[in-house]
Coordinates of C-alpha atoms in Angstrom, one line a residue:
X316 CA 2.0 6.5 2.1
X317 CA 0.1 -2.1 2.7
X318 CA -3.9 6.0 3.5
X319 CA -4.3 3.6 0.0
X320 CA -1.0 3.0 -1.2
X321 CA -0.1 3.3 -3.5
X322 CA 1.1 3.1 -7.1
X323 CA 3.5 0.3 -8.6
X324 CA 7.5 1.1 -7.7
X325 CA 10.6 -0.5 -9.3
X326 CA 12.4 -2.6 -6.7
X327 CA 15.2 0.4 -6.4
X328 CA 12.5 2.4 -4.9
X329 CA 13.1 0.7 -1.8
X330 CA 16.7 1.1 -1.4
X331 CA 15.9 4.1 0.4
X332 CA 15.1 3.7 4.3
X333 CA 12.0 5.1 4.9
X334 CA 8.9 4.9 6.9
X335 CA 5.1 5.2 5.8
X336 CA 2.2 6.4 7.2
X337 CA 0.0 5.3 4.3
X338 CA 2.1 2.4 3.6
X339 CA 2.1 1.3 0.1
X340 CA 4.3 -2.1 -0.6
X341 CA 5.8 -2.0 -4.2
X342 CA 8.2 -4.1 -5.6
X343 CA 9.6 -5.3 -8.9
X344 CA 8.3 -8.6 -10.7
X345 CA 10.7 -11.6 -10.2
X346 CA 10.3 -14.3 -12.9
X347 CA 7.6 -16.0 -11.3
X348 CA 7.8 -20.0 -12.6
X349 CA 10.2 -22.3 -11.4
X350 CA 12.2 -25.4 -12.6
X351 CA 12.4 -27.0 -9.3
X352 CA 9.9 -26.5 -6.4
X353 CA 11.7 -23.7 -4.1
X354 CA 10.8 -23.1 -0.5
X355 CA 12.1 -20.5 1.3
X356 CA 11.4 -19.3 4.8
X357 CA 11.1 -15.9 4.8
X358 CA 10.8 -15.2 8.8
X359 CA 13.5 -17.0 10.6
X360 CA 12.2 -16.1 14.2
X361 CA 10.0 -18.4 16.3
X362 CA 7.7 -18.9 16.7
X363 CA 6.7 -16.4 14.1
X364 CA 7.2 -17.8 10.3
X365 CA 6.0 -17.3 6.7
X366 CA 6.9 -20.2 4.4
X367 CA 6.1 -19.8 0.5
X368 CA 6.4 -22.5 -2.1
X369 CA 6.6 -22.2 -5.9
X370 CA 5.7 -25.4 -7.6
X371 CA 5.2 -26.3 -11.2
X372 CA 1.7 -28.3 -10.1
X373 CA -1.0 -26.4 -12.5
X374 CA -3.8 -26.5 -9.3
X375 CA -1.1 -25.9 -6.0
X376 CA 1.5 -23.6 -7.8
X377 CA 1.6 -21.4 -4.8
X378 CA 1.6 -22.6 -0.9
X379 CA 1.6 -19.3 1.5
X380 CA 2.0 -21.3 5.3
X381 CA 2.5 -18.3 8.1
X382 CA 2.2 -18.8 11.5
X383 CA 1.4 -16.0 14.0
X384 CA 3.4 -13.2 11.6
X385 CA 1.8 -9.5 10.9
X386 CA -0.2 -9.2 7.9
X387 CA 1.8 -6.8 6.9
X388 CA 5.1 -8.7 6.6
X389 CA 3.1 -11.7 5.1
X390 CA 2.3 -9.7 2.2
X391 CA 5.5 -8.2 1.3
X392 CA 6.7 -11.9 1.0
X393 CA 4.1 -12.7 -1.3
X394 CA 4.9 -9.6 -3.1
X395 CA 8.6 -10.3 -3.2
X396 CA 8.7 -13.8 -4.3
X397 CA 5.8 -13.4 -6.7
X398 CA 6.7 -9.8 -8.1
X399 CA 2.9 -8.5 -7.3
X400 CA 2.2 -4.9 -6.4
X401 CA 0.0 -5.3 -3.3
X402 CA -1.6 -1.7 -2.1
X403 CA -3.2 -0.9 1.6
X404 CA -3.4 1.6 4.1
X405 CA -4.2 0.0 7.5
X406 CA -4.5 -3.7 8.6
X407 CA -5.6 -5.6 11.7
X408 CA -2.9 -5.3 14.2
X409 CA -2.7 -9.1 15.6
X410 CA -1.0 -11.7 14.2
X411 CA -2.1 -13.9 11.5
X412 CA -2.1 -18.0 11.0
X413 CA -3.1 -19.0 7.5
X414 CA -2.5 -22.3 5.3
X415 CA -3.6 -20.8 1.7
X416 CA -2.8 -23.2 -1.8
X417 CA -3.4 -22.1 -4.9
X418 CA -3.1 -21.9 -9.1
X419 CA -2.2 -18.3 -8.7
X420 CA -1.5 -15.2 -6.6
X421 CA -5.1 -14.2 -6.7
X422 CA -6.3 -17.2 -5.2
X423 CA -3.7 -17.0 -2.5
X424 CA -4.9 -13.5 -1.6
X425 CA -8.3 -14.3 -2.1
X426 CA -7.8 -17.1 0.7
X427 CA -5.2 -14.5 2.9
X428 CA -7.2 -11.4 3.0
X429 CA -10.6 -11.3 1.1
X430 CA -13.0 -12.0 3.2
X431 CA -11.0 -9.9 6.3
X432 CA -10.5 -6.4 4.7
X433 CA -12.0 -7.1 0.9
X434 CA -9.9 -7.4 -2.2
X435 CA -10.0 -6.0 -5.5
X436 CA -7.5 -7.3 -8.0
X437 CA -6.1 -5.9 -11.5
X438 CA -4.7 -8.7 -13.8
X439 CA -1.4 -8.5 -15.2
X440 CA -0.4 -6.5 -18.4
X441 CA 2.1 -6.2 -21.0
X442 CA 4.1 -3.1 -19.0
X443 CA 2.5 -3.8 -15.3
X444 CA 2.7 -6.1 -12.9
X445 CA -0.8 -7.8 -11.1
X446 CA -1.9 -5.5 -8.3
X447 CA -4.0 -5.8 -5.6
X448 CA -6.2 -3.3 -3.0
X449 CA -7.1 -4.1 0.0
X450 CA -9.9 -2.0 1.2
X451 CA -10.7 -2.3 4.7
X452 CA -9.3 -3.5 7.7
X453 CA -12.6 -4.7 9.4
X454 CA -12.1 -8.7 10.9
X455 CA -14.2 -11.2 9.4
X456 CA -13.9 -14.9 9.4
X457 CA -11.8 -16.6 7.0
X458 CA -11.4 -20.5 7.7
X459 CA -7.7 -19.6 6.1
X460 CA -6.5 -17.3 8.4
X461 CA -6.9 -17.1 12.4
X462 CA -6.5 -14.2 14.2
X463 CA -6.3 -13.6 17.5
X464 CA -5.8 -10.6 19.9
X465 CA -2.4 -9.5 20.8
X466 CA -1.5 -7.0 23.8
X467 CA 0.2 -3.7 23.1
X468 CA 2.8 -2.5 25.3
X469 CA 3.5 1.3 25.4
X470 CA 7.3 1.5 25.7
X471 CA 8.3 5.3 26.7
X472 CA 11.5 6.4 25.0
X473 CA 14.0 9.0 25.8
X474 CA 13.1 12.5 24.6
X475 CA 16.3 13.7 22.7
X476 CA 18.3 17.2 24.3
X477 CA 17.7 20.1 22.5
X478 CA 21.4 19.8 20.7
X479 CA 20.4 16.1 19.5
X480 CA 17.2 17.5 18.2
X481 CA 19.1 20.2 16.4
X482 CA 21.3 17.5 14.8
X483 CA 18.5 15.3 13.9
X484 CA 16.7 18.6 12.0
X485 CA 20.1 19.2 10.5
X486 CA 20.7 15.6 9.0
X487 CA 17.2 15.3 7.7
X488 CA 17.0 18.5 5.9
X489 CA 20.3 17.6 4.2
X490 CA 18.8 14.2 3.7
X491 CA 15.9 16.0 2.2
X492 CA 17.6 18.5 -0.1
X493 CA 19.2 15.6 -1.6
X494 CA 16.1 14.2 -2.3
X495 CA 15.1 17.7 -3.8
X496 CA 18.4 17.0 -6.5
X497 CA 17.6 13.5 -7.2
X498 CA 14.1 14.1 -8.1
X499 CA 15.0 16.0 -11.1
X500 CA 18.1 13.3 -12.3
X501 CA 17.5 12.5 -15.7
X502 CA 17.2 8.4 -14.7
X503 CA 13.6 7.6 -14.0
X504 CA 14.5 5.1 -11.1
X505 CA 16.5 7.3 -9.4
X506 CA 13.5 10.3 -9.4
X507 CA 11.4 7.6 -8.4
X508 CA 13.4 7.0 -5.6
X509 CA 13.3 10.5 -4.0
X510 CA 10.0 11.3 -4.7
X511 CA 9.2 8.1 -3.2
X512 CA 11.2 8.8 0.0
X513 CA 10.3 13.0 0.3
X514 CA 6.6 11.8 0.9
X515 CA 7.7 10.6 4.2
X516 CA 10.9 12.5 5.0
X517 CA 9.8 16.1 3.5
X518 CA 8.7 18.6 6.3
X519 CA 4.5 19.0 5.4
X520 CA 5.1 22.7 5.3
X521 CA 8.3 22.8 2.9
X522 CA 7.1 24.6 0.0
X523 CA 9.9 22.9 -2.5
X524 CA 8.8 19.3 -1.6
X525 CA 5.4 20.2 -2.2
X526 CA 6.6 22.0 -5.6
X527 CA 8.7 18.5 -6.5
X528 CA 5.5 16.3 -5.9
X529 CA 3.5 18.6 -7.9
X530 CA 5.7 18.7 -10.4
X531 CA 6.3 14.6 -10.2
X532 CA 2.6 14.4 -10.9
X533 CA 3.2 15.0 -14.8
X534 CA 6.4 13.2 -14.9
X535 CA 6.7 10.7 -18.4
X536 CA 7.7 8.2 -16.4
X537 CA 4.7 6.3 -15.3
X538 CA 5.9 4.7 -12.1
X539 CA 7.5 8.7 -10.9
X540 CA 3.6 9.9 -11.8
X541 CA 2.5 6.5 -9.0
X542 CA 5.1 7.4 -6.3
X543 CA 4.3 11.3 -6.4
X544 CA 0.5 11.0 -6.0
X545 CA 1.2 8.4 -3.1
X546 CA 3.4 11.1 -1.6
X547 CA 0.9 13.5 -1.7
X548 CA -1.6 11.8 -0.4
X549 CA 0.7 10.7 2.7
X550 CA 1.4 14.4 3.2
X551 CA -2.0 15.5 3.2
X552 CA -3.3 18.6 3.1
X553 CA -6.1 20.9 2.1
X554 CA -5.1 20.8 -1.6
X555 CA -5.6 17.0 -1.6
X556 CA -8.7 16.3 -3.5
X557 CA -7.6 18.4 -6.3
X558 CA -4.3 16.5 -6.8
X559 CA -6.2 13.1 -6.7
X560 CA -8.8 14.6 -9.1
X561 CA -5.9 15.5 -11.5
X562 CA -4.3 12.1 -10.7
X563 CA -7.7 10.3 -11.9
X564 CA -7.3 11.8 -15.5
X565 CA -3.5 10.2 -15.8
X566 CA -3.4 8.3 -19.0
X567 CA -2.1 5.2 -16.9
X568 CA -4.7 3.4 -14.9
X569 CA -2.3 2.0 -12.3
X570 CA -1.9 6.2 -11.6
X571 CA -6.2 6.4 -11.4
X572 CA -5.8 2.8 -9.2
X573 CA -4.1 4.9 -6.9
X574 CA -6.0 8.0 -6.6
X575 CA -9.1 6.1 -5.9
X576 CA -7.4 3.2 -2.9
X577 CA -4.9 6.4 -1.6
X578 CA -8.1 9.1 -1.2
X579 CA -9.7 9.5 2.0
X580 CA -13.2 8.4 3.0
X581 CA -14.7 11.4 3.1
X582 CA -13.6 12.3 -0.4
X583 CA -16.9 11.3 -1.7
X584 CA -16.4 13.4 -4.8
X585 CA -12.6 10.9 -6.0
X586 CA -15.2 8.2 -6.2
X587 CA -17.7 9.6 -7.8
X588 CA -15.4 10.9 -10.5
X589 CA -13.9 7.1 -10.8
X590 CA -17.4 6.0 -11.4
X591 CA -17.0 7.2 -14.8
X592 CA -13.3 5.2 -15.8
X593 CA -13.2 3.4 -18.8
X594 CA -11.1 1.2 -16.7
X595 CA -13.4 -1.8 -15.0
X596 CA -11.0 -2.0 -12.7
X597 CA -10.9 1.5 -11.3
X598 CA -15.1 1.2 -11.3
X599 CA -14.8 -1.5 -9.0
X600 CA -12.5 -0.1 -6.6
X601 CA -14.8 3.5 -7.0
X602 CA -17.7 1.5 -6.2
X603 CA -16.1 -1.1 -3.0
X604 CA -14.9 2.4 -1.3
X605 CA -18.6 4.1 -1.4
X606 CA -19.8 1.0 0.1
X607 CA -17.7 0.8 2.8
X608 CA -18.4 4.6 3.3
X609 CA -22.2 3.9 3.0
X610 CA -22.1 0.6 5.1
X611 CA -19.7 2.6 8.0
X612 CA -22.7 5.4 8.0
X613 CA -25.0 3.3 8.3
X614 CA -23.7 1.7 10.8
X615 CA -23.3 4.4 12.9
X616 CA -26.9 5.8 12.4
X617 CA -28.0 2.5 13.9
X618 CA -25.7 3.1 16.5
X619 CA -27.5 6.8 17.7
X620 CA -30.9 5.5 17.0
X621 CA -30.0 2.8 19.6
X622 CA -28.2 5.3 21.9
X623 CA -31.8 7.6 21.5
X624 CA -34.0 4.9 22.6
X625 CA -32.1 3.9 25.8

């Protein structure tokens, strides 16, 4: 739906398997201090390995050591050992090396990813967790992290016979129509859930998942409202804009957060219209995303003027 994810998501909302396109990493905050130092290795195979330490020291609190692991995996263990939302849509594909120490999260992100994709972060509250947007996936140089290029190799799998296919249509529209009954359960964890998982599983032309997003978008429960517009905006679709639009004038500015990281780059107007949030936070995301549009046309007007004088 790591498109911009994402809104925030209780930890049930990944009980669910389910697979992204627009991948948005939410999880539940864990109590954060410690008694004792605790390290824990997250990544058990070699040479591969993400190590994080919680320690009570007011200047090294947290110590993030990963060697050659995806982005991707290093920050859902940041996520799940700290409690942090972190939201993105694509990342560099090779694998990462960083040594990053800090006071807090934010300085451990700032270290990770900052100066690689760009970071914008939103300081805990009362009811919310701290979140952070990554906003690019352009590599820069970052003393912390080292990344260097890995081969793909295309694998070629075994097309399914028609009757497998027809099972696998079968188990996922019963999957799906399930997902259609939890949605409107009366426990906010549970609609979260499906709503959650019918972004990725529901058919882009079934008219009742479209109907259970839509209707998920005016839900009371705040994190429901998060998960349906990152659905929608993993699905797609030529009514897209407008849902993000409506998404922007949520009450909830974790919902707006969303809208503005999970909206595409040619939605020029989303930004615009998150220019004017009373939330600093939402400006600043509004205002990173038309500079990345602007810098990536520029970019490639350079490119054609070049191309025209050869």
């Amino acid at each position: 739906m790591m498109g911009y994810p994402q809104a925030s998501a209780s930890a049930s909302a990944l009980a669910l398997p389910h697979v992204f396109a627009s991948l948005l990493l939410l999880v539940a905050a864990h109590a954060f201090a410690s008694a004792d130092n605790v390290s824990n290795a997250l990544q058990a195979s070699q040479p591969s390995s993400i190590q994080i330490t919680l320690s009570k020291q007011a200047d090294a609190a947290i110590r993030l050591e990963a060697r050659d692991a995806p982005l991707g995996q290093i920050l859902k263990a940041i996520a799940d050992k700290t409690g942090v939302n972190i939201h993105y849509s694509v990342l560099p594909e090779a694998p990462v090396t960083a040594t990053c120490v800090g006071a807090n999260v934010g300085q451990v992100m700032d270290c990770l990813v900052a100066k690689q994709v760009g970071l914008v972060a939103h300081k805990s509250q009362k009811d919310h967790p701290a979140e952070f947007w990554l906003l690019g996936s352009s590599v820069g140089s970052c003393q912390a992290v080292t990344v260097a290029a890995s081969p793909i190799q295309v694998a070629t799998e075994p097309q399914p016979t028609r009757e497998e296919q027809a099972q696998i249509d079968q188990m996922l529209q019963e999957q799906v129509d399930q997902l259609l009954k939890q949605a409107q359960s009366k426990d906010p964890n549970v609609r979260s859930m499906a709503i959650n998982s019918l972004g990725s599983l529901g058919a882009k032309n079934d008219p009742n998942v479209d109907e259970a997003l839509r209707n998920a978008l005016t839900d009371k429960d705040v994190n429901v409202r998060s998960q349906a517009i990152a659905a929608i905006a993993e699905r797609g679709g030529a009514n897209l804009e407008e849902q993000l639009s409506l998404a922007l004038k949520d009450k909830d500015v974790s919902v707006r957060l969303s809208a503005v990281g999970l909206a595409k780059e040619d939605d020029i107007g989303i930004f615009q219209q998150a220019l004017n949030d009373s939330d600093p936070t939402v400006k600043e995301l509004a205002q990173n995303r038309l500079q990345a549009v602007t810098s990536q046309q520029g970019q490639g007007d350079e490119a054609t003027a070049a191309e025209a004088g050869n």
